[in-house]
mmCIF file of C-alpha atoms in Angstrom:
data_model
loop_
_atom_site.group_PDB
_atom_site.id
_atom_site.type_symbol
_atom_site.label_atom_id
_atom_site.label_comp_id
_atom_site.label_asym_id
_atom_site.label_seq_id
_atom_site.Cartn_x
_atom_site.Cartn_y
_atom_site.Cartn_z
ATOM 1 C CA TRP A 1 113.302 45.549 202.480
ATOM 2 C CA PRO A 2 115.916 45.796 199.700
ATOM 3 C CA ILE A 3 118.304 42.867 199.360
ATOM 4 C CA ASN A 4 120.460 44.594 196.701
ATOM 5 C CA THR A 5 119.616 42.054 194.019
ATOM 6 C CA ILE A 6 118.347 42.675 190.487
ATOM 7 C CA TRP A 7 116.389 40.279 188.257
ATOM 8 C CA ILE A 8 117.747 40.322 184.704
ATOM 9 C CA VAL A 9 116.545 38.795 181.419
ATOM 10 C CA PHE A 10 119.648 38.207 179.293
ATOM 11 C CA LEU A 11 119.606 38.187 175.476
ATOM 12 C CA ASN A 12 122.541 36.792 173.500
ATOM 13 C CA THR A 13 123.675 39.475 171.044
ATOM 14 C CA THR A 14 126.196 37.197 169.320
ATOM 15 C CA LYS A 15 123.660 35.037 167.444
ATOM 16 C CA PRO A 16 120.136 35.216 165.989
ATOM 17 C CA PRO A 17 117.595 36.427 166.719
ATOM 18 C CA PHE A 18 118.924 38.871 169.321
ATOM 19 C CA ASN A 19 121.905 40.040 167.307
ATOM 20 C CA GLU A 20 119.184 42.182 165.717
ATOM 21 C CA PRO A 21 118.512 45.353 167.792
ATOM 22 C CA ASP A 22 114.818 45.388 166.811
ATOM 23 C CA MET A 23 114.341 41.979 168.427
ATOM 24 C CA ARG A 24 116.034 43.076 171.648
ATOM 25 C CA ARG A 25 113.912 46.205 171.662
ATOM 26 C CA ALA A 26 110.790 44.072 171.216
ATOM 27 C CA VAL A 27 111.568 42.003 174.330
ATOM 28 C CA HIS A 28 112.298 45.139 176.345
ATOM 29 C CA LEU A 29 108.962 46.648 175.281
ATOM 30 C CA ALA A 30 106.930 43.472 175.815
ATOM 31 C CA LEU A 31 108.004 42.556 179.327
ATOM 32 C CA ASN A 32 105.378 43.625 181.859
ATOM 33 C CA ARG A 33 107.600 44.185 184.888
ATOM 34 C CA GLN A 34 104.775 45.067 187.238
ATOM 35 C CA GLU A 35 102.999 41.796 186.421
ATOM 36 C CA LEU A 36 106.182 39.760 186.796
ATOM 37 C CA ILE A 37 107.013 41.236 190.187
ATOM 38 C CA ASN A 38 103.446 40.986 191.445
ATOM 39 C CA LYS A 39 103.083 37.336 190.444
ATOM 40 C CA ALA A 40 106.600 36.010 191.022
ATOM 41 C CA LEU A 41 107.726 38.113 193.984
ATOM 42 C CA ASP A 42 104.447 38.863 195.778
ATOM 43 C CA GLY A 43 104.881 42.491 194.802
ATOM 44 C CA ALA A 44 108.214 42.837 196.608
ATOM 45 C CA GLY A 45 110.346 44.638 194.050
ATOM 46 C CA VAL A 46 111.091 47.836 192.131
ATOM 47 C CA PRO A 47 109.988 47.345 188.490
ATOM 48 C CA CYS A 48 112.235 48.201 185.532
ATOM 49 C CA ALA A 49 114.754 50.280 187.489
ATOM 50 C CA MET A 50 118.439 49.911 186.624
ATOM 51 C CA LEU A 51 119.304 51.452 189.996
ATOM 52 C CA ASP A 52 117.158 51.267 193.130
ATOM 53 C CA PRO A 53 116.607 54.661 194.844
ATOM 54 C CA LYS A 54 116.334 52.870 198.200
ATOM 55 C CA LEU A 55 119.920 51.673 197.763
ATOM 56 C CA VAL A 56 121.755 54.407 195.864
ATOM 57 C CA GLY A 57 119.608 57.501 196.405
ATOM 58 C CA GLU A 58 119.970 60.328 193.889
ATOM 59 C CA ALA A 59 122.045 58.274 191.452
ATOM 60 C CA ALA A 60 118.936 56.273 190.539
ATOM 61 C CA LEU A 61 116.676 57.675 187.867
ATOM 62 C CA PRO A 62 113.487 58.807 189.656
ATOM 63 C CA LEU A 63 110.876 56.060 189.478
ATOM 64 C CA ALA A 64 108.276 58.561 188.250
ATOM 65 C CA GLU A 65 110.466 59.087 185.176
ATOM 66 C CA VAL A 66 111.228 55.381 184.760
ATOM 67 C CA GLU A 67 107.500 54.607 184.576
ATOM 68 C CA LYS A 68 107.123 56.948 181.570
ATOM 69 C CA ILE A 69 109.788 55.203 179.470
ATOM 70 C CA PRO A 70 108.489 52.824 176.759
ATOM 71 C CA GLY A 71 108.895 49.295 178.068
ATOM 72 C CA CYS A 72 108.603 50.438 181.664
ATOM 73 C CA ARG A 73 105.152 51.982 181.421
ATOM 74 C CA PRO A 74 102.527 50.271 183.628
ATOM 75 C CA ASN A 75 99.994 50.488 180.782
ATOM 76 C CA LYS A 76 101.441 47.973 178.314
ATOM 77 C CA GLU A 77 98.999 48.266 175.395
ATOM 78 C CA GLN A 78 101.122 50.631 173.278
ATOM 79 C CA ASP A 79 104.387 48.870 174.164
ATOM 80 C CA ILE A 80 103.065 45.432 173.169
ATOM 81 C CA ALA A 81 101.676 46.752 169.883
ATOM 82 C CA GLU A 82 105.077 48.229 168.992
ATOM 83 C CA ALA A 83 106.852 45.038 170.067
ATOM 84 C CA GLU A 84 104.595 42.938 167.812
ATOM 85 C CA LYS A 85 105.454 45.168 164.838
ATOM 86 C CA LEU A 86 109.183 44.786 165.476
ATOM 87 C CA VAL A 87 108.946 40.992 165.650
ATOM 88 C CA LYS A 88 106.772 40.747 162.514
ATOM 89 C CA LYS A 89 109.215 42.974 160.643
ATOM 90 C CA HIS A 90 111.852 40.221 160.909
ATOM 91 C CA HIS A 91 109.702 37.138 161.556
ATOM 92 C CA PRO A 92 106.211 37.523 160.001
ATOM 93 C CA ASN A 93 105.072 34.188 161.429
ATOM 94 C CA GLY A 94 106.781 34.627 164.769
ATOM 95 C CA ILE A 95 109.824 32.681 165.931
ATOM 96 C CA ASP A 96 110.590 29.694 168.152
ATOM 97 C CA ILE A 97 113.564 29.960 170.505
ATOM 98 C CA GLU A 98 115.063 28.237 173.527
ATOM 99 C CA MET A 99 114.754 29.992 176.881
ATOM 100 C CA ALA A 100 117.172 28.895 179.583
ATOM 101 C CA PHE A 101 117.265 29.171 183.355
ATOM 102 C CA ARG A 102 119.035 27.605 186.314
ATOM 103 C CA GLN A 103 116.958 25.268 188.486
ATOM 104 C CA VAL A 104 117.152 27.321 191.684
ATOM 105 C CA GLY A 105 114.649 29.184 193.834
ATOM 106 C CA ASN A 106 111.501 30.183 191.977
ATOM 107 C CA TYR A 107 113.245 30.643 188.615
ATOM 108 C CA SER A 108 110.925 28.041 187.053
ATOM 109 C CA ASP A 109 107.830 30.056 187.955
ATOM 110 C CA ARG A 110 109.443 33.277 186.791
ATOM 111 C CA SER A 111 110.515 31.681 183.515
ATOM 112 C CA GLN A 112 107.021 30.480 182.692
ATOM 113 C CA LEU A 113 105.690 33.989 183.272
ATOM 114 C CA VAL A 114 108.345 35.536 181.010
ATOM 115 C CA ALA A 115 107.677 32.936 178.296
ATOM 116 C CA ALA A 116 103.930 33.642 178.440
ATOM 117 C CA GLN A 117 104.485 37.381 178.042
ATOM 118 C CA LEU A 118 106.823 37.000 175.059
ATOM 119 C CA ARG A 119 104.421 34.579 173.392
ATOM 120 C CA ARG A 120 102.001 37.508 173.056
ATOM 121 C CA ILE A 121 104.345 39.184 170.568
ATOM 122 C CA GLY A 122 105.257 36.092 168.565
ATOM 123 C CA ILE A 123 108.373 34.914 170.416
ATOM 124 C CA ARG A 124 107.576 31.332 171.370
ATOM 125 C CA GLY A 125 109.921 29.788 173.902
ATOM 126 C CA THR A 126 110.820 26.248 174.865
ATOM 127 C CA LEU A 127 112.147 26.263 178.414
ATOM 128 C CA LYS A 128 115.504 24.587 179.086
ATOM 129 C CA THR A 129 116.552 23.847 182.656
ATOM 130 C CA HIS A 130 120.160 23.817 183.854
ATOM 131 C CA GLU A 131 121.560 22.527 187.122
ATOM 132 C CA SER A 132 122.959 25.601 188.862
ATOM 133 C CA ALA A 133 126.696 25.183 188.180
ATOM 134 C CA ALA A 134 126.088 23.886 184.658
ATOM 135 C CA GLY A 135 123.914 26.920 183.977
ATOM 136 C CA TYR A 136 126.625 29.335 185.006
ATOM 137 C CA ALA A 137 129.101 27.464 182.795
ATOM 138 C CA ALA A 138 126.772 27.638 179.793
ATOM 139 C CA PHE A 139 125.924 31.293 180.324
ATOM 140 C CA GLY A 140 129.584 32.242 180.710
ATOM 141 C CA LYS A 141 130.368 30.593 177.357
ATOM 142 C CA GLY A 142 127.434 32.283 175.675
ATOM 143 C CA ASP A 143 125.679 28.968 175.170
ATOM 144 C CA PHE A 144 122.126 30.315 175.285
ATOM 145 C CA THR A 145 119.648 32.405 173.330
ATOM 146 C CA LEU A 146 117.645 33.977 176.150
ATOM 147 C CA ILE A 147 117.913 33.622 179.928
ATOM 148 C CA THR A 148 114.500 34.146 181.481
ATOM 149 C CA ALA A 149 115.503 34.704 185.089
ATOM 150 C CA GLN A 150 118.894 35.401 186.590
ATOM 151 C CA ASP A 151 119.387 37.473 189.741
ATOM 152 C CA ARG A 152 122.575 39.448 190.241
ATOM 153 C CA ALA A 153 123.287 40.258 193.892
ATOM 154 C CA MET A 154 125.609 43.164 194.714
ATOM 155 C CA ASP A 155 128.205 43.185 197.472
ATOM 156 C CA GLY A 156 128.054 46.949 197.959
ATOM 157 C CA THR A 157 125.679 49.838 197.376
ATOM 158 C CA ASP A 158 127.755 52.067 195.119
ATOM 159 C CA PRO A 159 125.803 52.948 191.943
ATOM 160 C CA SER A 160 128.761 51.844 189.813
ATOM 161 C CA ASP A 161 128.461 48.206 190.964
ATOM 162 C CA PRO A 162 125.638 46.975 188.677
ATOM 163 C CA PHE A 163 127.011 48.992 185.757
ATOM 164 C CA SER A 164 130.454 47.436 186.097
ATOM 165 C CA LEU A 165 129.118 43.918 186.695
ATOM 166 C CA ILE A 166 126.222 43.645 184.239
ATOM 167 C CA TRP A 167 126.035 46.317 181.549
ATOM 168 C CA THR A 168 129.492 47.445 180.488
ATOM 169 C CA THR A 169 131.413 45.610 177.792
ATOM 170 C CA GLN A 170 133.866 44.031 180.237
ATOM 171 C CA GLY A 171 131.271 43.249 182.902
ATOM 172 C CA GLY A 172 131.751 39.837 184.474
ATOM 173 C CA SER A 173 128.036 39.064 184.150
ATOM 174 C CA ASN A 174 127.592 40.579 180.698
ATOM 175 C CA TYR A 175 126.472 37.169 179.458
ATOM 176 C CA GLY A 176 124.821 38.555 176.337
ATOM 177 C CA LYS A 177 128.039 40.291 175.203
ATOM 178 C CA TRP A 178 126.214 43.589 174.716
ATOM 179 C CA SER A 179 128.637 46.408 173.966
ATOM 180 C CA ASP A 180 127.980 50.099 173.477
ATOM 181 C CA PRO A 181 130.867 52.614 173.496
ATOM 182 C CA LYS A 182 128.670 55.530 174.582
ATOM 183 C CA PHE A 183 127.259 53.583 177.514
ATOM 184 C CA ASP A 184 130.742 52.399 178.511
ATOM 185 C CA GLU A 185 131.952 55.998 178.448
ATOM 186 C CA LEU A 186 129.087 57.241 180.630
ATOM 187 C CA ALA A 187 129.642 54.415 183.117
ATOM 188 C CA GLU A 188 133.374 55.142 183.277
ATOM 189 C CA ARG A 189 132.832 58.862 183.774
ATOM 190 C CA GLY A 190 130.259 58.158 186.481
ATOM 191 C CA LEU A 191 132.726 55.883 188.256
ATOM 192 C CA LYS A 192 135.471 58.515 188.210
ATOM 193 C CA ALA A 193 133.402 61.631 188.966
ATOM 194 C CA THR A 194 134.312 63.158 192.333
ATOM 195 C CA SER A 195 131.147 65.205 192.773
ATOM 196 C CA LYS A 196 128.028 63.407 193.976
ATOM 197 C CA ALA A 197 125.861 65.658 191.831
ATOM 198 C CA GLU A 198 127.988 65.040 188.746
ATOM 199 C CA ARG A 199 127.867 61.286 189.333
ATOM 200 C CA ALA A 200 124.080 61.378 189.596
ATOM 201 C CA LYS A 201 123.835 63.403 186.375
ATOM 202 C CA LEU A 202 126.015 60.926 184.461
ATOM 203 C CA TYR A 203 124.199 57.876 185.802
ATOM 204 C CA HIS A 204 120.836 59.425 184.943
ATOM 205 C CA GLU A 205 122.031 59.974 181.376
ATOM 206 C CA ALA A 206 123.285 56.390 181.182
ATOM 207 C CA GLN A 207 119.988 54.971 182.463
ATOM 208 C CA ARG A 208 117.925 57.018 179.994
ATOM 209 C CA TYR A 209 120.193 56.000 177.139
ATOM 210 C CA PHE A 210 119.990 52.308 178.036
ATOM 211 C CA LEU A 211 116.251 52.062 178.688
ATOM 212 C CA ASN A 212 115.367 53.970 175.502
ATOM 213 C CA GLY A 213 117.559 51.720 173.347
ATOM 214 C CA ALA A 214 117.858 48.044 172.419
ATOM 215 C CA PRO A 215 119.439 46.527 175.533
ATOM 216 C CA SER A 216 120.659 42.997 176.113
ATOM 217 C CA ALA A 217 120.658 42.550 179.893
ATOM 218 C CA ILE A 218 117.106 43.768 180.465
ATOM 219 C CA PRO A 219 116.188 44.737 184.041
ATOM 220 C CA VAL A 220 112.942 43.238 185.280
ATOM 221 C CA GLY A 221 113.405 44.937 188.643
ATOM 222 C CA TRP A 222 115.166 45.055 191.975
ATOM 223 C CA VAL A 223 114.168 42.201 194.254
ATOM 224 C CA GLU A 224 113.057 42.899 197.796
ATOM 225 C CA GLY A 225 112.570 40.572 200.755
ATOM 226 C CA TRP A 226 109.877 40.125 203.345
ATOM 227 C CA PHE A 227 111.264 40.111 206.906
ATOM 228 C CA PHE A 228 109.490 39.042 210.075
ATOM 229 C CA THR A 229 111.214 39.567 213.407
ATOM 230 C CA ASP A 230 110.146 37.964 216.667
ATOM 231 C CA LYS A 231 109.475 40.507 219.424
ATOM 232 C CA ASN A 232 112.180 38.887 221.563
ATOM 233 C CA VAL A 233 114.929 39.427 218.964
ATOM 234 C CA ARG A 234 117.323 42.233 219.855
ATOM 235 C CA ASN A 235 119.863 44.206 217.801
ATOM 236 C CA TYR A 236 118.814 42.821 214.409
ATOM 237 C CA LYS A 237 118.979 45.435 211.675
ATOM 238 C CA GLN A 238 117.955 44.745 208.099
ATOM 239 C CA SER A 239 120.882 45.093 205.725
ATOM 240 C CA PRO A 240 120.844 46.571 202.206
ATOM 241 C CA SER A 241 122.650 43.476 200.936
ATOM 242 C CA ALA A 242 121.790 39.782 200.831
ATOM 243 C CA TYR A 243 125.381 39.055 201.842
ATOM 244 C CA ASP A 244 125.274 40.953 205.143
ATOM 245 C CA ASN A 245 123.676 40.064 208.492
ATOM 246 C CA ILE A 246 123.769 36.327 207.863
ATOM 247 C CA THR A 247 125.924 35.314 210.835
ATOM 248 C CA PHE A 248 123.813 36.949 213.587
ATOM 249 C CA MET A 249 126.941 37.376 215.729
ATOM 250 C CA LYS A 250 125.542 40.502 217.382
ATOM 251 C CA VAL A 251 121.923 39.414 217.600
ATOM 252 C CA TRP A 252 120.507 38.110 220.873
ATOM 253 C CA LEU A 253 117.205 37.009 222.412
ATOM 254 C CA ALA A 254 115.510 38.841 225.263
ATOM 255 C CA LYS A 255 114.475 35.530 226.799
#
């Protein structure tokens, strides 16, 4: 069941090596989202999508189209070959970088998987662990090179939410300081459009533009949760947000 949370790999665009678009493109191409979700999330997730169709409906780019975009394709052979070329273009012998994450949940496991995938294309990472609050402080100041695993949970299910929070220039979680005027314009027009069809058209264009470029906040996928409900539980309804249904005020037991 969706929990309205997206796993992001953040790249810092303000300093080497990810101030270079080719290097950001290489990471986007190299990440095997299906493998990451299968191994780290027991398969509970929607790979590579910027918007989850289960949450926002038509505003999300159809998953059949997402899977054909370089970087998002399930068959990674061509993507990895292109990523290797981009890295070698700037760093013939590969490059060593620091990869950061907050010590919460299963971020350590996820980070090791991300590091292993990027090692295949010549980006060798040393993992740096932050206590949770210290990690947020460092990320907010731009004190990182690459963040291997950082979930962003949404309060609502409007398609504008992740755009405004993560990917636009002024986004509060735009840790990598990625900025693209065209993307900002599409996001703003999508936010203001009054027609549902027009909004979907604009968001589709924005998603295609982002995923075919050299992004900074790279979507691994939307995280889902496994739910098990006892047969005696009454009136519990799964919520499309991790922040809802946590008080159980209206839930009761049959016996």
